[in-house]
mmCIF file of C-alpha atoms in Angstrom:
data_model
loop_
_atom_site.group_PDB
_atom_site.id
_atom_site.type_symbol
_atom_site.label_atom_id
_atom_site.label_comp_id
_atom_site.label_asym_id
_atom_site.label_seq_id
_atom_site.Cartn_x
_atom_site.Cartn_y
_atom_site.Cartn_z
ATOM 1 C CA UNK F 1365 -7.495 -2.710 10.602
ATOM 2 C CA UNK F 1366 -9.339 -2.211 13.881
ATOM 3 C CA UNK F 1367 -11.928 -4.736 15.031
ATOM 4 C CA UNK F 1368 -15.490 -3.516 15.678
ATOM 5 C CA UNK F 1369 -14.988 -4.290 19.362
ATOM 6 C CA UNK F 1370 -12.243 -5.442 21.714
ATOM 7 C CA UNK F 1371 -11.528 -9.160 21.643
ATOM 8 C CA UNK F 1372 -9.642 -11.349 24.092
ATOM 9 C CA UNK F 1373 -6.537 -13.351 23.269
ATOM 10 C CA UNK F 1374 -8.306 -16.640 23.979
ATOM 11 C CA UNK F 1375 -11.115 -15.740 21.533
ATOM 12 C CA UNK F 1376 -8.633 -14.995 18.747
ATOM 13 C CA UNK F 1377 -6.655 -18.170 19.449
ATOM 14 C CA UNK F 1378 -9.857 -20.206 19.248
ATOM 15 C CA UNK F 1379 -10.784 -18.608 15.915
ATOM 16 C CA UNK F 1380 -7.581 -19.883 14.302
ATOM 17 C CA UNK F 1381 -7.002 -22.948 16.536
ATOM 18 C CA UNK F 1382 -3.593 -21.914 17.830
ATOM 19 C CA UNK F 1383 -1.714 -22.097 21.100
ATOM 20 C CA UNK F 1384 -1.078 -18.802 22.834
ATOM 21 C CA UNK F 1385 1.190 -17.233 25.432
ATOM 22 C CA UNK F 1386 -0.420 -14.600 27.624
ATOM 23 C CA UNK F 1387 -3.481 -14.043 29.766
ATOM 24 C CA UNK F 1388 -6.802 -15.356 28.451
ATOM 25 C CA UNK F 1389 -8.266 -11.845 28.622
ATOM 26 C CA UNK F 1390 -5.289 -10.039 27.060
ATOM 27 C CA UNK F 1391 -6.914 -7.320 24.872
ATOM 28 C CA UNK F 1392 -6.742 -7.545 21.075
ATOM 29 C CA UNK F 1393 -7.951 -4.470 19.185
ATOM 30 C CA UNK F 1394 -7.009 -5.128 15.569
ATOM 31 C CA UNK F 1395 -4.455 -6.506 13.120
ATOM 32 C CA UNK F 1396 -1.917 -4.757 10.920
ATOM 33 C CA UNK F 1397 1.250 -5.132 8.886
ATOM 34 C CA UNK F 1398 4.558 -4.372 10.538
ATOM 35 C CA UNK F 1399 4.917 -0.828 9.120
ATOM 36 C CA UNK F 1400 1.593 0.401 10.556
ATOM 37 C CA UNK F 1401 1.106 -1.587 13.777
ATOM 38 C CA UNK F 1402 -0.108 0.055 16.983
ATOM 39 C CA UNK F 1403 -0.565 -1.223 20.553
ATOM 40 C CA UNK F 1404 -3.412 -3.740 20.600
ATOM 41 C CA UNK F 1405 -2.673 -4.999 17.076
ATOM 42 C CA UNK F 1406 -1.736 -8.476 15.872
ATOM 43 C CA UNK F 1407 1.265 -8.660 13.562
ATOM 44 C CA UNK F 1408 2.398 -11.866 11.842
ATOM 45 C CA UNK F 1409 5.931 -13.097 11.250
ATOM 46 C CA UNK F 1410 7.033 -16.373 9.647
ATOM 47 C CA UNK F 1411 10.765 -15.944 9.000
ATOM 48 C CA UNK F 1412 13.571 -15.877 11.611
ATOM 49 C CA UNK F 1413 15.116 -12.863 9.859
ATOM 50 C CA UNK F 1414 12.147 -10.739 11.007
ATOM 51 C CA UNK F 1415 11.418 -12.213 14.450
ATOM 52 C CA UNK F 1416 13.138 -9.416 16.370
ATOM 53 C CA UNK F 1417 11.501 -6.703 14.281
ATOM 54 C CA UNK F 1418 8.038 -8.126 14.964
ATOM 55 C CA UNK F 1419 8.654 -8.818 18.657
ATOM 56 C CA UNK F 1420 10.070 -5.316 19.194
ATOM 57 C CA UNK F 1421 7.371 -3.550 17.161
ATOM 58 C CA UNK F 1422 4.460 -1.552 18.578
ATOM 59 C CA UNK F 1423 2.199 -4.589 18.099
ATOM 60 C CA UNK F 1424 1.252 -6.241 21.378
ATOM 61 C CA UNK F 1425 0.231 -9.598 19.867
ATOM 62 C CA UNK F 1426 2.672 -11.486 17.633
ATOM 63 C CA UNK F 1427 1.439 -14.346 15.424
ATOM 64 C CA UNK F 1428 4.614 -16.405 15.037
ATOM 65 C CA UNK F 1429 5.681 -19.869 13.890
ATOM 66 C CA UNK F 1430 8.123 -20.594 16.738
ATOM 67 C CA UNK F 1431 7.901 -20.679 20.509
ATOM 68 C CA UNK F 1432 10.060 -17.813 21.707
ATOM 69 C CA UNK F 1433 10.359 -15.785 24.899
ATOM 70 C CA UNK F 1434 7.404 -13.445 25.094
ATOM 71 C CA UNK F 1435 8.387 -9.781 25.627
ATOM 72 C CA UNK F 1436 6.921 -8.119 28.684
ATOM 73 C CA UNK F 1437 3.522 -6.562 28.056
ATOM 74 C CA UNK F 1438 2.896 -8.644 24.937
ATOM 75 C CA UNK F 1439 1.266 -11.921 23.946
ATOM 76 C CA UNK F 1440 2.016 -14.603 21.358
ATOM 77 C CA UNK F 1441 -0.115 -16.722 19.050
ATOM 78 C CA UNK F 1442 1.887 -19.838 18.091
ATOM 79 C CA UNK F 1443 0.967 -21.055 14.603
ATOM 80 C CA UNK F 1444 2.490 -23.534 12.178
ATOM 81 C CA UNK F 1445 1.547 -21.115 9.363
ATOM 82 C CA UNK F 1446 1.144 -17.455 10.404
ATOM 83 C CA UNK F 1447 0.468 -16.309 6.817
ATOM 84 C CA UNK F 1448 -2.487 -18.681 6.536
ATOM 85 C CA UNK F 1449 -3.861 -17.717 9.944
ATOM 86 C CA UNK F 1450 -3.489 -13.986 9.301
ATOM 87 C CA UNK F 1451 -5.591 -14.563 6.185
ATOM 88 C CA UNK F 1452 -8.158 -16.489 8.233
ATOM 89 C CA UNK F 1453 -8.497 -13.544 10.596
ATOM 90 C CA UNK F 1454 -8.860 -11.089 7.696
ATOM 91 C CA UNK F 1455 -11.590 -13.205 6.124
ATOM 92 C CA UNK F 1456 -13.362 -13.489 9.484
ATOM 93 C CA UNK F 1457 -13.363 -9.772 10.279
ATOM 94 C CA UNK F 1458 -13.590 -8.503 6.671
ATOM 95 C CA UNK F 1459 -15.469 -11.189 4.716
ATOM 96 C CA UNK F 1460 -16.222 -10.671 1.038
ATOM 97 C CA UNK F 1461 -19.765 -9.400 0.495
ATOM 98 C CA UNK F 1462 -21.302 -9.971 -2.914
ATOM 99 C CA UNK F 1463 -23.429 -7.277 -4.531
ATOM 100 C CA UNK F 1464 -26.601 -7.543 -6.609
ATOM 101 C CA UNK F 1465 -27.010 -3.863 -7.524
ATOM 102 C CA UNK F 1466 -24.705 -1.306 -9.127
ATOM 103 C CA UNK F 1467 -24.830 1.095 -6.174
ATOM 104 C CA UNK F 1468 -24.970 -0.510 -2.735
ATOM 105 C CA UNK F 1469 -27.773 0.720 -0.442
ATOM 106 C CA UNK F 1470 -25.112 1.173 2.261
ATOM 107 C CA UNK F 1471 -23.134 3.666 0.128
ATOM 108 C CA UNK F 1472 -23.317 7.314 1.220
ATOM 109 C CA UNK F 1473 -23.212 9.826 -1.630
ATOM 110 C CA UNK F 1474 -22.933 13.565 -0.981
ATOM 111 C CA UNK F 1475 -24.849 16.585 -2.249
ATOM 112 C CA UNK F 1476 -24.411 17.547 -5.932
ATOM 113 C CA UNK F 1477 -22.318 14.460 -6.655
ATOM 114 C CA UNK F 1478 -22.856 12.971 -10.127
ATOM 115 C CA UNK F 1479 -22.532 9.237 -10.769
ATOM 116 C CA UNK F 1480 -22.443 8.515 -14.503
ATOM 117 C CA UNK F 1481 -23.932 5.305 -15.981
ATOM 118 C CA UNK F 1482 -22.382 1.853 -15.558
ATOM 119 C CA UNK F 1483 -20.475 2.637 -12.357
ATOM 120 C CA UNK F 1484 -20.177 0.170 -9.477
ATOM 121 C CA UNK F 1485 -20.254 1.589 -5.939
ATOM 122 C CA UNK F 1486 -19.620 -1.073 -3.283
ATOM 123 C CA UNK F 1487 -20.753 -1.596 0.284
ATOM 124 C CA UNK F 1488 -20.030 1.101 2.881
ATOM 125 C CA UNK F 1489 -18.482 3.462 0.329
ATOM 126 C CA UNK F 1490 -18.555 7.141 1.259
ATOM 127 C CA UNK F 1491 -18.430 9.811 -1.460
ATOM 128 C CA UNK F 1492 -18.416 13.505 -0.535
ATOM 129 C CA UNK F 1493 -20.090 16.548 -2.056
ATOM 130 C CA UNK F 1494 -19.663 17.972 -5.569
ATOM 131 C CA UNK F 1495 -17.885 14.943 -7.000
ATOM 132 C CA UNK F 1496 -18.074 13.603 -10.559
ATOM 133 C CA UNK F 1497 -17.668 9.852 -11.064
ATOM 134 C CA UNK F 1498 -17.489 9.139 -14.791
ATOM 135 C CA UNK F 1499 -18.773 6.001 -16.522
ATOM 136 C CA UNK F 1500 -17.463 2.493 -15.854
ATOM 137 C CA UNK F 1501 -15.673 3.407 -12.631
ATOM 138 C CA UNK F 1502 -15.530 0.615 -10.014
ATOM 139 C CA UNK F 1503 -15.275 1.639 -6.380
ATOM 140 C CA UNK F 1504 -14.831 -1.335 -4.057
ATOM 141 C CA UNK F 1505 -16.217 -1.727 -0.542
ATOM 142 C CA UNK F 1506 -15.251 0.689 2.255
ATOM 143 C CA UNK F 1507 -13.591 3.262 -0.007
ATOM 144 C CA UNK F 1508 -13.725 6.835 1.314
ATOM 145 C CA UNK F 1509 -13.813 9.759 -1.144
ATOM 146 C CA UNK F 1510 -13.774 13.406 -0.078
ATOM 147 C CA UNK F 1511 -15.370 16.512 -1.611
ATOM 148 C CA UNK F 1512 -14.786 17.934 -5.117
ATOM 149 C CA UNK F 1513 -13.180 14.746 -6.432
ATOM 150 C CA UNK F 1514 -13.211 13.854 -10.144
ATOM 151 C CA UNK F 1515 -12.696 10.227 -11.179
ATOM 152 C CA UNK F 1516 -12.487 9.576 -14.906
ATOM 153 C CA UNK F 1517 -13.831 6.631 -16.871
ATOM 154 C CA UNK F 1518 -12.621 3.119 -16.178
ATOM 155 C CA UNK F 1519 -10.732 3.842 -12.958
ATOM 156 C CA UNK F 1520 -10.724 1.096 -10.308
ATOM 157 C CA UNK F 1521 -10.398 1.906 -6.613
ATOM 158 C CA UNK F 1522 -9.922 -0.837 -4.050
ATOM 159 C CA UNK F 1523 -8.612 -3.920 -5.864
ATOM 160 C CA UNK F 1524 -6.623 -6.389 -3.769
ATOM 161 C CA UNK F 1525 -2.924 -6.025 -2.995
ATOM 162 C CA UNK F 1526 -0.385 -7.749 -5.240
ATOM 163 C CA UNK F 1527 1.088 -9.674 -2.310
ATOM 164 C CA UNK F 1528 1.760 -13.426 -2.546
ATOM 165 C CA UNK F 1529 3.554 -16.208 -0.728
ATOM 166 C CA UNK F 1530 5.231 -18.770 -2.977
ATOM 167 C CA UNK F 1531 4.147 -22.243 -1.919
ATOM 168 C CA UNK F 1532 4.955 -25.595 -3.573
ATOM 169 C CA UNK F 1533 1.397 -25.812 -4.918
ATOM 170 C CA UNK F 1534 1.406 -22.225 -6.241
ATOM 171 C CA UNK F 1535 1.101 -18.596 -5.118
ATOM 172 C CA UNK F 1536 -1.016 -17.877 -2.047
ATOM 173 C CA UNK F 1537 -2.428 -14.348 -1.837
ATOM 174 C CA UNK F 1538 -2.364 -12.294 1.358
ATOM 175 C CA UNK F 1539 -5.969 -11.163 1.710
ATOM 176 C CA UNK F 1540 -6.675 -7.447 1.723
ATOM 177 C CA UNK F 1541 -8.891 -5.979 4.431
ATOM 178 C CA UNK F 1542 -7.865 -2.331 4.144
ATOM 179 C CA UNK F 1543 -9.318 0.659 2.313
ATOM 180 C CA UNK F 1544 -8.659 3.350 -0.271
ATOM 181 C CA UNK F 1545 -8.994 6.930 0.996
ATOM 182 C CA UNK F 1546 -9.187 9.804 -1.513
ATOM 183 C CA UNK F 1547 -9.000 13.244 0.096
ATOM 184 C CA UNK F 1548 -10.654 16.481 -1.095
ATOM 185 C CA UNK F 1549 -9.968 18.084 -4.502
ATOM 186 C CA UNK F 1550 -8.238 15.063 -6.021
ATOM 187 C CA UNK F 1551 -8.447 14.253 -9.755
ATOM 188 C CA UNK F 1552 -7.979 10.648 -10.867
ATOM 189 C CA UNK F 1553 -7.432 10.007 -14.577
ATOM 190 C CA UNK F 1554 -9.005 7.411 -16.820
ATOM 191 C CA UNK F 1555 -8.047 3.759 -16.251
ATOM 192 C CA UNK F 1556 -6.095 4.425 -13.052
ATOM 193 C CA UNK F 1557 -5.922 1.520 -10.589
ATOM 194 C CA UNK F 1558 -5.516 2.121 -6.869
ATOM 195 C CA UNK F 1559 -5.172 -0.960 -4.658
ATOM 196 C CA UNK F 1560 -6.557 -1.014 -1.140
ATOM 197 C CA UNK F 1561 -4.332 -1.539 1.864
ATOM 198 C CA UNK F 1562 -3.726 -5.030 3.199
ATOM 199 C CA UNK F 1563 -4.840 -3.936 6.671
ATOM 200 C CA UNK F 1564 -4.561 -0.139 6.568
ATOM 201 C CA UNK F 1565 -5.289 2.593 4.001
ATOM 202 C CA UNK F 1566 -3.949 3.513 0.590
ATOM 203 C CA UNK F 1567 -4.218 7.317 0.611
ATOM 204 C CA UNK F 1568 -4.234 9.986 -2.103
ATOM 205 C CA UNK F 1569 -3.697 13.347 -0.401
ATOM 206 C CA UNK F 1570 -5.685 16.537 -0.789
ATOM 207 C CA UNK F 1571 -5.292 18.370 -4.085
ATOM 208 C CA UNK F 1572 -3.193 15.709 -5.814
ATOM 209 C CA UNK F 1573 -3.726 15.114 -9.530
ATOM 210 C CA UNK F 1574 -3.239 11.758 -11.248
ATOM 211 C CA UNK F 1575 -3.060 11.450 -15.038
ATOM 212 C CA UNK F 1576 -4.439 8.440 -16.955
ATOM 213 C CA UNK F 1577 -3.274 4.838 -16.527
ATOM 214 C CA UNK F 1578 -1.440 5.074 -13.213
ATOM 215 C CA UNK F 1579 -1.005 2.130 -10.819
ATOM 216 C CA UNK F 1580 -0.844 2.808 -7.072
ATOM 217 C CA UNK F 1581 0.034 -0.194 -4.912
ATOM 218 C CA UNK F 1582 -1.352 -1.253 -1.541
ATOM 219 C CA UNK F 1583 -0.759 0.889 1.560
ATOM 220 C CA UNK F 1584 0.984 3.603 -0.433
ATOM 221 C CA UNK F 1585 0.486 7.128 0.893
ATOM 222 C CA UNK F 1586 0.624 10.002 -1.594
ATOM 223 C CA UNK F 1587 0.816 13.443 -0.016
ATOM 224 C CA UNK F 1588 -0.933 16.715 -0.774
ATOM 225 C CA UNK F 1589 -0.677 18.554 -4.116
ATOM 226 C CA UNK F 1590 1.330 15.874 -5.896
ATOM 227 C CA UNK F 1591 1.350 15.745 -9.699
ATOM 228 C CA UNK F 1592 1.732 12.309 -11.311
ATOM 229 C CA UNK F 1593 1.839 11.801 -15.090
ATOM 230 C CA UNK F 1594 0.617 8.885 -17.175
ATOM 231 C CA UNK F 1595 1.862 5.287 -16.895
ATOM 232 C CA UNK F 1596 3.612 5.703 -13.564
ATOM 233 C CA UNK F 1597 3.761 2.474 -11.553
ATOM 234 C CA UNK F 1598 4.035 2.797 -7.773
ATOM 235 C CA UNK F 1599 4.544 -0.349 -5.700
ATOM 236 C CA UNK F 1600 3.098 -1.013 -2.249
ATOM 237 C CA UNK F 1601 4.008 0.715 1.016
ATOM 238 C CA UNK F 1602 5.568 3.761 -0.651
ATOM 239 C CA UNK F 1603 5.410 7.181 1.039
ATOM 240 C CA UNK F 1604 5.335 10.107 -1.372
ATOM 241 C CA UNK F 1605 5.466 13.367 0.543
ATOM 242 C CA UNK F 1606 3.707 16.631 -0.368
ATOM 243 C CA UNK F 1607 4.133 18.468 -3.687
ATOM 244 C CA UNK F 1608 6.128 15.752 -5.446
ATOM 245 C CA UNK F 1609 6.086 15.736 -9.268
ATOM 246 C CA UNK F 1610 6.486 12.411 -11.090
ATOM 247 C CA UNK F 1611 6.604 12.388 -14.893
ATOM 248 C CA UNK F 1612 5.518 9.628 -17.273
ATOM 249 C CA UNK F 1613 6.507 5.951 -17.078
ATOM 250 C CA UNK F 1614 8.405 6.206 -13.809
ATOM 251 C CA UNK F 1615 8.626 2.941 -11.859
ATOM 252 C CA UNK F 1616 8.897 3.064 -8.057
ATOM 253 C CA UNK F 1617 9.854 0.085 -5.888
ATOM 254 C CA UNK F 1618 8.126 -0.830 -2.627
ATOM 255 C CA UNK F 1619 8.763 0.442 0.875
ATOM 256 C CA UNK F 1620 10.622 3.661 0.080
ATOM 257 C CA UNK F 1621 10.027 7.367 0.761
ATOM 258 C CA UNK F 1622 10.184 10.199 -1.756
ATOM 259 C CA UNK F 1623 10.761 13.526 -0.049
ATOM 260 C CA UNK F 1624 8.722 16.708 -0.297
ATOM 261 C CA UNK F 1625 8.899 18.660 -3.582
ATOM 262 C CA UNK F 1626 11.100 16.096 -5.320
ATOM 263 C CA UNK F 1627 10.827 15.990 -9.129
ATOM 264 C CA UNK F 1628 11.350 12.688 -10.962
ATOM 265 C CA UNK F 1629 11.813 12.816 -14.739
ATOM 266 C CA UNK F 1630 10.144 10.486 -17.242
ATOM 267 C CA UNK F 1631 11.202 6.842 -17.559
ATOM 268 C CA UNK F 1632 13.212 6.880 -14.327
ATOM 269 C CA UNK F 1633 13.478 3.811 -12.129
ATOM 270 C CA UNK F 1634 13.353 4.577 -8.404
ATOM 271 C CA UNK F 1635 14.954 1.818 -6.336
ATOM 272 C CA UNK F 1636 15.740 3.668 -3.085
ATOM 273 C CA UNK F 1637 14.413 6.528 -0.981
ATOM 274 C CA UNK F 1638 15.007 10.009 -2.421
ATOM 275 C CA UNK F 1639 15.522 13.292 -0.576
ATOM 276 C CA UNK F 1640 13.090 16.116 -1.099
ATOM 277 C CA UNK F 1641 13.676 19.425 -2.908
ATOM 278 C CA UNK F 1642 15.821 17.766 -5.591
ATOM 279 C CA UNK F 1643 15.369 16.642 -9.210
ATOM 280 C CA UNK F 1644 16.110 13.080 -10.343
ATOM 281 C CA UNK F 1645 16.284 10.994 -13.493
ATOM 282 C CA UNK F 1646 17.747 7.762 -14.860
ATOM 283 C CA UNK F 1647 17.818 4.074 -13.982
ATOM 284 C CA UNK F 1648 18.480 3.863 -11.141
ATOM 285 C CA UNK F 1649 17.244 7.394 -10.467
ATOM 286 C CA UNK F 1650 19.850 9.815 -9.165
ATOM 287 C CA UNK F 1651 20.025 13.588 -8.838
ATOM 288 C CA UNK F 1652 20.517 15.529 -12.060
ATOM 289 C CA UNK F 1653 24.084 16.693 -11.416
ATOM 290 C CA UNK F 1654 25.408 13.230 -10.558
ATOM 291 C CA UNK F 1655 23.636 11.666 -13.523
ATOM 292 C CA UNK F 1656 24.905 14.235 -16.023
ATOM 293 C CA UNK F 1657 28.479 13.736 -14.775
ATOM 294 C CA UNK F 1658 28.037 9.990 -15.183
ATOM 295 C CA UNK F 1659 26.722 10.405 -18.753
ATOM 296 C CA UNK F 1660 29.551 12.779 -19.639
ATOM 297 C CA UNK F 1661 32.113 10.268 -18.356
ATOM 298 C CA UNK F 1662 30.521 7.408 -20.359
ATOM 299 C CA UNK F 1663 30.672 9.483 -23.558
ATOM 300 C CA UNK F 1664 34.424 9.856 -23.130
ATOM 301 C CA UNK F 1665 35.039 6.086 -23.056
ATOM 302 C CA UNK F 1666 35.483 5.663 -26.880
ATOM 303 C CA UNK F 1667 37.967 8.544 -26.916
ATOM 304 C CA UNK F 1668 39.907 7.033 -24.014
ATOM 305 C CA UNK F 1669 39.965 3.582 -25.688
ATOM 306 C CA UNK F 1670 41.243 5.115 -28.924
ATOM 307 C CA UNK F 1671 44.058 6.840 -27.063
ATOM 308 C CA UNK F 1672 44.980 3.574 -25.326
ATOM 309 C CA UNK F 1673 45.194 1.801 -28.708
ATOM 310 C CA UNK F 1674 47.711 4.334 -29.928
ATOM 311 C CA UNK F 1675 50.038 4.070 -26.948
#
């Protein structure tokens, strides 16, 4: 998430009442999660296991809960609770804006686009030309939709990330300030739910087709011309490359990559990154040949046990 203008380190520190290490006028351009940070961004870290990763990342400002040596060319914000203060920054730069009409006056809707009754179109939404948005679709603030997109009834684009910190008093949600971006010629089935990024974008690539009742988690990037069948659940921060086919009721864990033109059969559970140009099935998902050999071996177990009895 980029800020509307450049801010100085001292300004940001004052916003969240923290100490800082670095020049008062050190430039701060935005804030992002570790997997999408760029120079000028703030990244937060609150566990020693990830200190090095954050300090060595592309981010030039690290919001951290311990005084450490500051790497050259970077700055630190020292906080007793980086998670809380990251949320405070998100709420400052991306505050919730209530709506009192179904289609926000700030929404931009293209030529020949049809919006069916009972839809909600939030603030700063952009919808391209020749789209059809069927009834009861909710499109949250800042969503970007390309040309020739069809969104079927009851779909929800832009809900918050399922991302929580477990505290003694209960679960504390990491606030979402990102967007959903739907590229040209995408079809989204009925009752699909696509969560916005925490600080970046959840993206559905050009020409991809989503069946009904699919969940796409925050910051996930789906490539071009992918085909995804009903009841697939995709966690956050997944990268699905171009022309991947995913059949019904597949579950995909967070932070992995599925390679180009992979095919994943129904009811598979994907717990690790998968190479492209291969077919997979099973729980955990593995390539067809390996899985069939495994199944064949399991089927021989009763026969082997019977032989052992007779020895």
